[in-house]
């Protein structure tokens, strides 16, 4: 790519002798990263859906269902508060909601003509998307941190300490990638804001409720247990929860060879990595097609 | 990459002097629509080129090929010496592109939009702030520079879009209907700016719905219809092609078709004169229409028509367009907002 940029300097014409800054890969990354961070802070929908809503869930769920859920928890997870049980699930919900807004941002760009404008510019296209994704992952980390601190303030216990908290944020990032890819794929296929919001939001609640997020699977009907086994949210929540409680919490797959917390973390992380790669590949393919100049 | 660069270089030297060189460009969409057919076009450096045609004629498709947003189905296209298929990034860095649809980030302020464009086109850091001020001032958005673009009217967004297309002072600018929807004042400011950068050597490739605009600004016009280039000449030469003068006759009532028959049968004009029925009466395009106009008025009065007004004028590009493409400019939707080029 650098040779292409270098060739620009040779372009004949009156502008050729003027000094030109030119683009660098890091510069393009930073330009896009900064733009999407500014947009995130200014967009009320983004802030409400990916921060306020999870906070409401955290507070309301613990206050309303706390005592009822306590009974179910006694049998399954033994003596932990509902705040402690729920916090990892809310952290995952933050990731899910933030990932949804990624596709919505892309559709907005397409509708506002910014997408074409960026494609017509000499910026490196990988840097364009990497910068945007970077801004979204940063948001997940910031919002996840807020949720964890708030949860602890409400009485949740983080058994693995600060390091465990950081690990939970990494799980959130790892978890978000497949849904981020999914929402971008929907965005670039539908090219329509409403369809993208509907597709992503419609999935959000079934995904959360049909998983181990809010109650132990043993307390739920068998059909939900079956769905939860194939639900990526279960693996994200179980990994985050294992870090929260410092113990093996996974019930959908029985793994015993690694011992303790790793019996949850290793299979969960493996499942998430595979999902990320699969969805990522589809999104990269679709984005590549949408940004290519091949006639369609 | 090395061979590509070498190739781009050699193409550049072979083609020095042409900002745009299109040879036999065809573009067919996957649904079978032939948007452009065997188009050949050369725009020399420094020219103010106007690209005209009815809606759907292939103007925007052609511009998108030149801006590397669409790949040609066949043909060779070089922009500033770079092949659009082989070195698209070199082309992108060397052009400014203002799309027909506005491209503005509504969550950013006017200043931030221009700054993003500066970053995207690698405007050197030292020149950046001065450039941003200059452009915001040019498009008359300096007083709302720090307001978010979401509150801007369509015209303000269009002006902001124009500013972002010009940040890097490119040697070649593609302007796809840059003044559509602007009020006359904003349009005049942009016209002046386009003329100024053109005088400084910038090549401009413009499409417009306003023939007055093309007439006023452009050195040369290409007319595209049905995906093919049907005319390519200076505005004055194209106007000469219409052949003669245009005589508009206003009639107060009566059967206009019959009036047209009277005009044809009166034999006051040459055989190739064109007679059309208009909203207000008749239009005759003919050589020496000025001299023979009175004879026509007499013939019409003798046939029982009341002439309420008449006007003889030189042909405009509208007439050219009609003569060449057989179509009026159906998309000329706000003719009242267009200032007359002659007034300036």
XYZ file of C-alpha atoms in Angstrom:
640
model
C 0.000 0.000 0.000
C 2.839 2.360 0.749
C 4.034 2.235 -2.825
C 0.577 3.280 -3.995
C 0.672 6.273 -1.717
C 4.152 7.066 -2.916
C 2.945 6.977 -6.501
C 0.518 9.764 -5.634
C 3.379 12.202 -5.397
C 4.145 11.567 -9.041
C 0.692 12.431 -10.224
C 0.950 15.078 -12.888
C -1.125 18.154 -12.380
C -0.995 21.452 -10.622
C -1.334 19.899 -7.187
C 1.666 17.644 -7.593
C 4.214 20.198 -6.473
C 2.268 21.178 -3.385
C 3.327 19.556 -0.113
C 1.087 16.681 0.812
C 0.778 15.011 4.192
C -0.302 11.642 2.937
C -1.881 8.878 4.952
C -0.362 6.386 7.307
C -1.991 3.198 8.527
C -1.777 4.320 12.154
C -3.086 7.771 11.223
C -6.101 6.265 9.426
C -6.770 3.985 12.397
C -6.637 6.915 14.807
C -8.809 9.144 12.599
C -11.609 6.577 12.527
C -11.156 5.498 16.150
C -11.525 9.111 17.259
C -14.528 9.811 15.070
C -16.495 6.845 16.427
C -15.631 7.673 20.024
C -16.930 11.216 19.568
C -20.090 9.868 17.949
C -20.685 7.356 20.767
C -20.503 10.012 23.455
C -22.938 12.246 21.553
C -25.491 9.636 20.613
C -28.178 9.316 23.279
C -29.417 6.013 21.852
C -25.991 4.463 22.228
C -25.598 5.656 25.801
C -29.091 4.632 26.883
C -29.207 1.235 25.232
C -25.751 0.124 26.211
C -25.375 1.655 29.661
C -28.584 2.955 31.210
C -30.606 -0.110 30.272
C -28.147 -2.607 31.828
C -27.944 -0.441 34.963
C -31.729 -0.516 35.244
C -31.631 -4.284 34.820
C -28.965 -4.625 37.492
C -30.829 -2.520 40.033
C -34.369 -3.702 39.294
C -33.568 -7.386 38.947
C -31.644 -7.520 42.188
C -34.307 -5.550 44.059
C -37.370 -7.281 42.594
C -36.188 -10.832 42.027
C -33.381 -10.927 44.585
C -35.324 -12.746 47.310
C -37.181 -15.099 45.000
C -34.021 -15.962 43.109
C -32.208 -16.540 46.365
C -34.134 -19.782 46.817
C -33.106 -21.100 43.423
C -29.534 -20.086 44.087
C -29.308 -21.925 47.399
C -29.614 -25.257 45.641
C -27.441 -24.541 42.636
C -24.671 -22.146 43.567
C -24.696 -22.354 47.311
C -24.906 -19.270 49.458
C -24.145 -16.433 47.045
C -26.189 -13.268 46.768
C -28.260 -12.556 43.666
C -26.175 -9.398 43.087
C -23.089 -11.561 42.811
C -24.885 -14.028 40.576
C -26.386 -11.403 38.268
C -23.428 -9.045 37.819
C -21.558 -11.184 35.217
C -24.778 -11.506 33.204
C -25.271 -7.737 33.149
C -21.660 -7.288 32.050
C -22.400 -9.618 29.131
C -25.607 -7.714 28.401
C -23.535 -4.532 28.109
C -21.376 -6.237 25.488
C -24.405 -7.453 23.606
C -26.070 -4.031 23.551
C -22.870 -2.262 22.553
C -22.335 -4.754 19.739
C -25.832 -4.023 18.427
C -25.015 -0.341 18.112
C -22.021 -1.201 15.935
C -24.218 -2.313 13.056
C -26.570 0.604 13.619
C -23.605 2.973 13.331
C -22.638 1.378 10.036
C -26.169 1.693 8.634
C -26.256 5.327 9.722
C -23.044 5.922 7.857
C -24.468 4.305 4.736
C -27.649 6.389 4.987
C -25.779 9.637 5.655
C -23.477 9.128 2.671
C -20.441 8.970 4.951
C -19.778 5.351 3.981
C -19.309 6.265 0.324
C -17.327 9.328 1.270
C -14.905 7.212 3.286
C -14.638 4.696 0.430
C -13.793 7.493 -1.988
C -10.998 8.707 0.303
C -7.489 7.261 0.174
C -7.763 5.865 3.708
C -6.798 2.250 4.244
C -10.077 0.336 4.423
C -8.928 -2.181 6.993
C -7.939 0.751 9.203
C -11.380 2.307 8.663
C -13.166 -0.731 10.080
C -10.522 -1.540 12.670
C -10.725 2.024 14.011
C -14.492 1.810 14.311
C -14.360 -1.614 15.982
C -11.644 -0.401 18.344
C -13.861 2.457 19.497
C -16.693 -0.005 20.132
C -14.486 -2.380 22.117
C -13.203 0.536 24.190
C -16.796 1.430 24.953
C -17.500 -2.138 26.080
C -14.516 -2.027 28.428
C -15.532 1.352 29.877
C -19.167 0.400 30.309
C -18.278 -3.044 31.671
C -16.033 -1.385 34.256
C -18.844 0.954 35.317
C -21.213 -1.999 35.706
C -18.715 -4.018 37.743
C -17.955 -1.119 40.078
C -21.663 -0.383 40.470
C -22.422 -4.064 41.110
C -19.780 -4.286 43.818
C -21.174 -1.103 45.352
C -24.603 -2.771 45.434
C -23.179 -5.693 47.340
C -21.812 -8.143 44.777
C -18.653 -10.038 45.735
C -15.831 -10.358 43.186
C -14.021 -13.442 44.471
C -11.034 -13.121 42.142
C -10.369 -9.480 42.947
C -9.279 -6.730 40.583
C -7.430 -9.117 38.273
C -10.618 -11.158 37.955
C -12.481 -7.961 37.106
C -10.043 -7.255 34.286
C -10.465 -10.841 33.094
C -14.258 -10.370 33.065
C -13.770 -7.337 30.788
C -11.649 -9.473 28.459
C -14.430 -12.069 28.393
C -16.879 -9.263 27.539
C -14.697 -8.194 24.601
C -14.280 -11.780 23.414
C -18.012 -12.344 23.745
C -18.973 -9.133 21.937
C -17.012 -9.845 18.772
C -19.349 -12.437 17.272
C -22.400 -10.245 17.836
C -20.553 -7.202 16.585
C -19.795 -9.130 13.409
C -23.414 -10.272 13.232
C -24.864 -6.765 13.588
C -22.482 -5.410 10.925
C -23.422 -8.251 8.598
C -27.130 -7.483 9.057
C -26.394 -3.779 8.532
C -24.527 -4.236 5.287
C -27.074 -6.715 3.910
C -30.228 -4.761 4.807
C -28.675 -1.269 4.531
C -31.659 -0.169 6.533
C -31.565 1.257 10.027
C -34.902 -0.055 11.228
C -34.261 -3.612 10.046
C -30.906 -3.618 11.787
C -32.328 -2.318 15.062
C -35.205 -4.793 14.915
C -33.035 -7.785 13.997
C -30.515 -7.054 16.718
C -32.948 -6.010 19.450
C -35.330 -8.859 18.741
C -32.486 -11.279 19.385
C -31.165 -9.543 22.480
C -33.825 -10.605 24.991
C -34.393 -14.227 23.912
C -30.619 -14.665 23.890
C -30.342 -13.307 27.421
C -33.330 -15.077 28.942
C -32.760 -18.447 27.270
C -29.343 -18.775 28.877
C -27.768 -19.117 32.282
C -27.798 -15.296 32.627
C -30.589 -14.663 35.138
C -31.167 -17.999 36.916
C -29.309 -21.291 37.228
C -30.287 -23.620 34.398
C -31.286 -26.292 36.934
C -34.109 -23.996 38.010
C -35.385 -23.586 34.439
C -37.594 -25.830 32.249
C -35.817 -28.548 30.231
C -36.453 -26.845 26.849
C -34.658 -23.732 28.015
C -31.780 -25.894 29.216
C -31.565 -27.371 25.711
C -31.659 -23.954 24.012
C -29.126 -22.560 26.484
C -26.615 -25.242 25.486
C -26.551 -23.787 21.957
C -26.776 -20.161 23.076
C -23.491 -18.212 22.948
C -24.676 -16.032 25.842
C -24.436 -19.062 28.161
C -20.717 -19.399 27.415
C -20.029 -15.704 27.873
C -22.001 -15.532 31.121
C -20.515 -18.763 32.492
C -16.969 -17.579 31.802
C -17.634 -14.214 33.449
C -19.429 -15.878 36.353
C -16.625 -18.399 36.921
C -14.300 -15.419 37.310
C -16.797 -13.703 39.621
C -17.205 -16.738 41.899
C -13.766 -18.303 41.386
C -15.260 -21.735 40.693
C -16.463 -24.012 37.910
C -20.029 -22.932 37.106
C -20.586 -24.414 33.689
C -23.407 -26.930 33.497
C -24.010 -27.172 29.739
C -20.727 -28.976 29.071
C -19.080 -31.202 31.668
C -15.331 -30.614 31.626
C -13.149 -31.819 34.513
C -9.624 -32.131 33.141
C -8.379 -28.587 33.863
C -9.595 -28.248 37.427
C -11.610 -25.551 39.210
C -12.353 -22.319 37.383
C -10.537 -23.514 34.245
C -13.138 -26.233 33.682
C -15.462 -23.333 32.770
C -13.006 -20.859 31.265
C -11.262 -23.168 28.792
C -14.371 -24.580 27.059
C -16.203 -21.217 27.197
C -13.316 -19.280 25.691
C -12.852 -21.998 23.053
C -16.513 -21.776 22.035
C -16.392 -17.970 21.890
C -13.197 -17.939 19.810
C -14.741 -20.325 17.286
C -17.913 -18.210 17.130
C -15.902 -15.005 16.723
C -13.890 -16.477 13.870
C -16.962 -17.858 12.101
C -19.087 -14.705 12.383
C -16.042 -12.515 11.802
C -15.280 -14.311 8.541
C -18.847 -13.819 7.297
C -18.816 -10.117 8.237
C -15.422 -9.529 6.627
C -16.645 -11.239 3.464
C -19.841 -9.154 3.337
C -18.044 -5.895 4.131
C -15.435 -6.710 1.510
C -18.181 -7.200 -1.040
C -19.957 -3.990 -0.020
C -16.780 -1.927 -0.267
C -15.441 -3.422 -3.471
C -15.978 -1.514 -6.646
C -17.253 -4.606 -8.447
C -20.515 -3.810 -10.141
C -23.550 -5.364 -8.494
C 3.373 -3.552 -5.966
C 6.634 -2.432 -7.488
C 5.589 -3.407 -10.988
C 2.248 -1.721 -10.404
C 3.944 1.497 -9.473
C 6.223 1.323 -12.483
C 3.248 0.723 -14.685
C 1.311 3.604 -13.202
C 4.325 5.799 -13.788
C 4.670 4.828 -17.414
C 0.968 5.297 -18.013
C 1.303 8.730 -16.446
C 4.103 9.815 -18.728
C 2.352 8.488 -21.836
C -0.754 10.352 -20.851
C 0.628 13.607 -19.523
C -1.759 16.426 -20.105
C -4.957 14.445 -19.538
C -6.621 14.687 -16.154
C -9.237 12.193 -17.286
C -8.756 9.673 -20.086
C -11.586 7.243 -20.763
C -11.377 4.717 -23.573
C -14.383 2.612 -24.569
C -15.822 2.508 -21.082
C -18.794 0.209 -20.656
C -20.552 -0.573 -17.438
C -23.344 -3.087 -17.106
C -25.035 -3.698 -13.756
C -25.740 -7.262 -12.682
C -29.435 -6.827 -13.494
C -28.398 -6.280 -17.125
C -28.805 -2.498 -17.194
C -26.209 -0.991 -19.525
C -25.552 2.256 -17.689
C -22.644 3.326 -19.902
C -21.823 2.095 -23.403
C -18.495 2.572 -25.222
C -17.846 5.957 -23.727
C -14.617 7.678 -24.722
C -13.724 10.963 -23.142
C -10.637 13.064 -22.541
C -10.457 15.993 -20.199
C -7.210 17.964 -20.487
C -5.579 19.310 -17.359
C -6.921 22.648 -16.295
C -10.207 22.376 -18.140
C -13.604 23.169 -16.657
C -15.595 20.274 -18.098
C -19.352 19.940 -17.878
C -20.975 16.538 -18.159
C -24.646 16.808 -19.024
C -27.491 14.497 -19.755
C -31.024 13.604 -18.704
C -31.670 11.662 -15.498
C -30.541 8.060 -15.843
C -28.241 8.855 -18.767
C -25.181 7.457 -16.988
C -23.598 10.630 -15.577
C -23.332 9.487 -11.982
C -22.253 5.986 -12.985
C -19.418 7.478 -15.029
C -18.319 9.743 -12.166
C -18.365 6.778 -9.779
C -16.079 4.865 -12.127
C -13.731 7.852 -12.276
C -13.770 8.095 -8.460
C -12.951 4.324 -8.193
C -16.283 3.498 -6.563
C -17.355 1.287 -9.471
C -15.208 -0.977 -11.589
C -15.650 -0.733 -15.370
C -17.115 -3.780 -17.081
C -14.735 -3.057 -19.932
C -12.562 -0.246 -21.198
C -9.631 1.684 -19.778
C -9.949 4.583 -17.424
C -7.063 6.736 -16.211
C -7.375 9.583 -13.774
C -4.385 11.865 -13.194
C -2.340 9.235 -14.988
C -3.351 6.378 -12.672
C -5.424 3.425 -13.795
C -8.628 3.310 -11.712
C -8.544 -0.497 -11.492
C -4.815 -0.992 -10.916
C -4.061 1.879 -8.544
C -7.324 3.024 -7.007
C -5.704 4.545 -3.910
C -3.421 6.712 -6.011
C -6.490 7.946 -7.872
C -8.376 8.599 -4.616
C -5.515 10.598 -3.136
C -5.294 12.782 -6.241
C -8.960 13.760 -6.605
C -11.707 15.538 -4.738
C -15.139 13.970 -4.986
C -18.452 15.552 -4.138
C -21.204 12.988 -4.514
C -24.712 13.811 -5.625
C -26.037 12.628 -2.265
C -24.731 14.689 0.612
C -22.148 12.953 2.801
C -22.156 14.636 6.194
C -21.757 13.153 9.660
C -24.656 14.718 11.528
C -23.274 13.894 14.957
C -20.154 15.920 14.270
C -19.930 19.700 14.093
C -19.230 21.482 10.818
C -15.612 21.998 11.876
C -15.221 18.355 12.890
C -16.592 17.209 9.547
C -14.023 19.278 7.679
C -11.288 18.143 10.057
C -12.204 14.496 9.470
C -11.887 15.092 5.726
C -8.476 16.707 6.326
C -7.397 13.601 8.241
C -8.854 11.278 5.615
C -6.920 13.045 2.850
C -3.739 13.535 4.849
C -3.689 17.328 4.806
C -0.443 18.279 6.570
C -1.012 19.124 10.215
C 0.476 22.611 9.947
C -1.923 23.703 7.191
C -4.957 22.054 8.687
C -6.507 24.692 10.945
C -6.045 27.516 8.461
C -7.541 25.386 5.718
C -10.568 24.510 7.865
C -11.225 28.194 8.626
C -10.832 29.158 4.981
C -13.251 26.498 3.741
C -15.878 27.116 6.437
C -15.728 30.774 5.583
C -16.035 30.008 1.873
C -19.234 28.013 2.348
C -20.540 30.580 4.830
C -20.674 28.224 7.800
C -18.071 29.972 9.958
C -20.692 31.225 12.418
C -22.085 27.708 12.953
C -18.700 25.977 12.773
C -19.099 24.399 16.201
C -22.726 23.384 15.847
C -23.626 19.806 15.021
C -24.613 19.193 11.423
C -27.866 17.442 12.422
C -29.507 20.827 12.849
C -28.398 22.049 9.425
C -30.797 22.606 6.536
C -30.339 20.655 3.319
C -28.570 23.616 1.724
C -26.192 24.016 4.664
C -25.323 20.326 4.562
C -24.683 20.583 0.837
C -22.313 23.505 1.427
C -20.538 21.630 4.202
C -20.194 18.670 1.871
C -18.619 20.924 -0.753
C -16.082 22.153 1.812
C -15.058 18.597 2.718
C -14.518 17.667 -0.933
C -11.945 20.423 -1.402
C -9.770 20.063 1.727
C -6.630 18.717 0.090
C -6.527 21.124 -2.831
C -6.611 18.276 -5.354
C -5.505 18.812 -8.960
C -8.834 17.331 -10.145
C -12.286 17.673 -8.616
C -15.427 15.709 -9.483
C -18.576 17.623 -8.629
C -21.793 15.659 -9.090
C -24.536 18.276 -9.038
C -22.769 20.451 -6.478
C -25.303 23.271 -6.361
C -28.598 21.379 -6.466
C -30.890 22.749 -3.767
C -28.766 25.792 -2.981
C -30.108 29.326 -2.950
C -28.689 31.730 -5.559
C -26.351 33.420 -3.092
C -24.728 30.179 -1.976
C -24.605 29.008 -5.569
C -22.806 32.158 -6.686
C -20.223 31.814 -3.922
C -19.472 28.251 -4.962
C -19.344 29.245 -8.617
C -16.809 31.915 -7.824
C -14.743 29.456 -5.853
C -14.866 26.835 -8.591
C -13.761 29.465 -11.092
C -10.992 30.608 -8.809
C -9.502 27.139 -8.274
C -9.941 26.428 -11.971
C -7.979 29.564 -12.830
C -5.257 28.337 -10.479
C -5.026 25.158 -12.551
C -7.474 22.732 -10.944
C -9.305 20.563 -13.441
C -13.024 20.446 -12.761
C -15.407 17.726 -13.893
C -18.933 18.894 -13.187
C -22.399 17.508 -13.682
C -25.371 19.758 -13.199
C -29.096 19.982 -13.687
C -28.767 23.660 -14.434
C -27.821 24.403 -17.991
C -27.220 28.044 -17.092
C -24.589 26.787 -14.676
C -22.868 24.691 -17.347
C -23.085 27.534 -19.833
C -21.612 30.008 -17.383
C -18.821 27.894 -15.925
C -17.668 25.307 -18.414
C -15.037 25.464 -21.151
C -16.423 22.368 -22.786
C -19.504 20.205 -22.447
C -20.040 16.516 -22.991
C -23.613 15.398 -23.417
C -24.468 11.820 -22.518
C -27.747 10.128 -23.411
C -28.612 6.469 -23.060
C -25.102 5.715 -21.805
C -23.401 7.158 -24.898
C -21.644 10.439 -25.550
C -23.784 12.242 -28.122
C -22.097 15.645 -28.197
C -18.818 17.110 -27.018
C -18.022 20.749 -27.696
C -17.746 24.259 -26.281
C -21.089 25.698 -25.044
C -21.129 28.344 -27.798
C -20.433 25.776 -30.520
C -23.206 23.554 -29.203
C -25.609 26.471 -29.260
C -24.707 27.194 -32.868
C -25.696 23.643 -33.630
C -29.317 24.352 -32.843
C -29.325 26.330 -36.063
C -30.814 29.770 -35.902
C -32.936 31.601 -33.424
C -35.850 30.750 -31.244
C -39.145 32.543 -31.676
C -41.690 32.191 -28.877
C -45.225 33.260 -29.673
C -47.874 33.647 -26.978
C -51.467 33.031 -27.980
C -54.428 33.913 -25.806
C -56.746 31.052 -26.739
C -57.724 28.696 -29.520
C -56.505 25.385 -30.902
C -52.718 25.439 -30.662
C -52.321 22.400 -32.854
C -54.102 24.257 -35.603
C -51.903 27.296 -34.925
C -48.844 25.065 -35.377
C -50.239 23.849 -38.688
C -50.733 27.456 -39.754
C -47.116 28.222 -38.856
C -45.854 25.264 -40.896
C -48.035 25.930 -43.886
C -47.312 29.661 -43.957
C -43.928 28.799 -45.540
C -42.279 31.851 -44.028
C -39.294 29.819 -42.732
C -36.833 27.340 -44.236
C -37.996 23.763 -44.624
C -35.953 22.531 -41.639
C -37.598 24.918 -39.172
C -38.973 23.248 -36.063
C -42.415 24.167 -34.762
C -43.567 23.037 -31.321
C -46.612 23.660 -29.206
C -45.765 25.142 -25.776
C -47.815 25.943 -22.704
C -48.360 29.506 -23.755
C -48.451 29.131 -27.528
C -45.860 28.169 -30.117
C -42.091 27.902 -30.406
C -40.370 28.095 -33.756
C -36.666 27.368 -34.144
C -35.384 28.542 -37.489
C -32.653 30.447 -39.264
C -33.472 34.115 -39.711
C -36.447 33.777 -37.375
C -35.886 37.414 -36.434
C -36.501 38.638 -39.977
C -39.446 36.389 -40.782
C -41.149 36.550 -37.410
C -43.507 39.336 -38.468
C -44.736 37.273 -41.423
C -45.660 34.491 -39.038
C -47.580 36.865 -36.773
C -49.535 38.138 -39.746
C -50.316 34.595 -40.894
C -51.548 33.712 -37.416
C -53.749 36.825 -37.217
C -55.229 36.048 -40.628
C -56.088 32.561 -39.381
C -58.044 34.088 -36.484
C -55.527 33.809 -33.615
C -54.801 36.563 -31.144
C -51.094 36.990 -30.458
C -50.572 38.326 -26.930
C -46.799 38.408 -26.972
C -43.656 37.264 -28.746
C -39.954 37.013 -28.155
C -36.994 36.213 -30.375
C -33.833 35.016 -28.678
C -30.583 33.178 -29.224
C -30.755 29.472 -28.333
C -29.941 28.437 -24.757
C -28.415 25.162 -23.737
C -31.942 23.975 -22.997
C -32.617 24.222 -26.715
C -29.327 22.460 -27.407
C -30.287 19.698 -25.091
C -33.645 19.303 -26.717
C -32.115 19.271 -30.167
C -29.429 16.720 -29.305
C -31.184 14.296 -27.010
C -34.740 14.783 -28.144
C -35.665 15.217 -24.493
C -36.266 18.246 -22.363
C -34.490 18.549 -19.080
C -37.310 17.034 -17.084
C -35.394 17.292 -13.862
C -34.943 21.032 -14.018
C -37.094 21.407 -10.959
C -36.404 24.909 -9.689
C -35.610 27.093 -12.653
C -36.644 30.228 -10.740
C -33.808 29.747 -8.271
C -31.195 29.848 -11.007
C -29.563 33.189 -11.505
C -29.062 34.152 -15.114
C -25.477 33.715 -16.159
C -25.668 36.871 -18.288
C -26.467 39.010 -15.295
C -23.135 38.473 -13.677
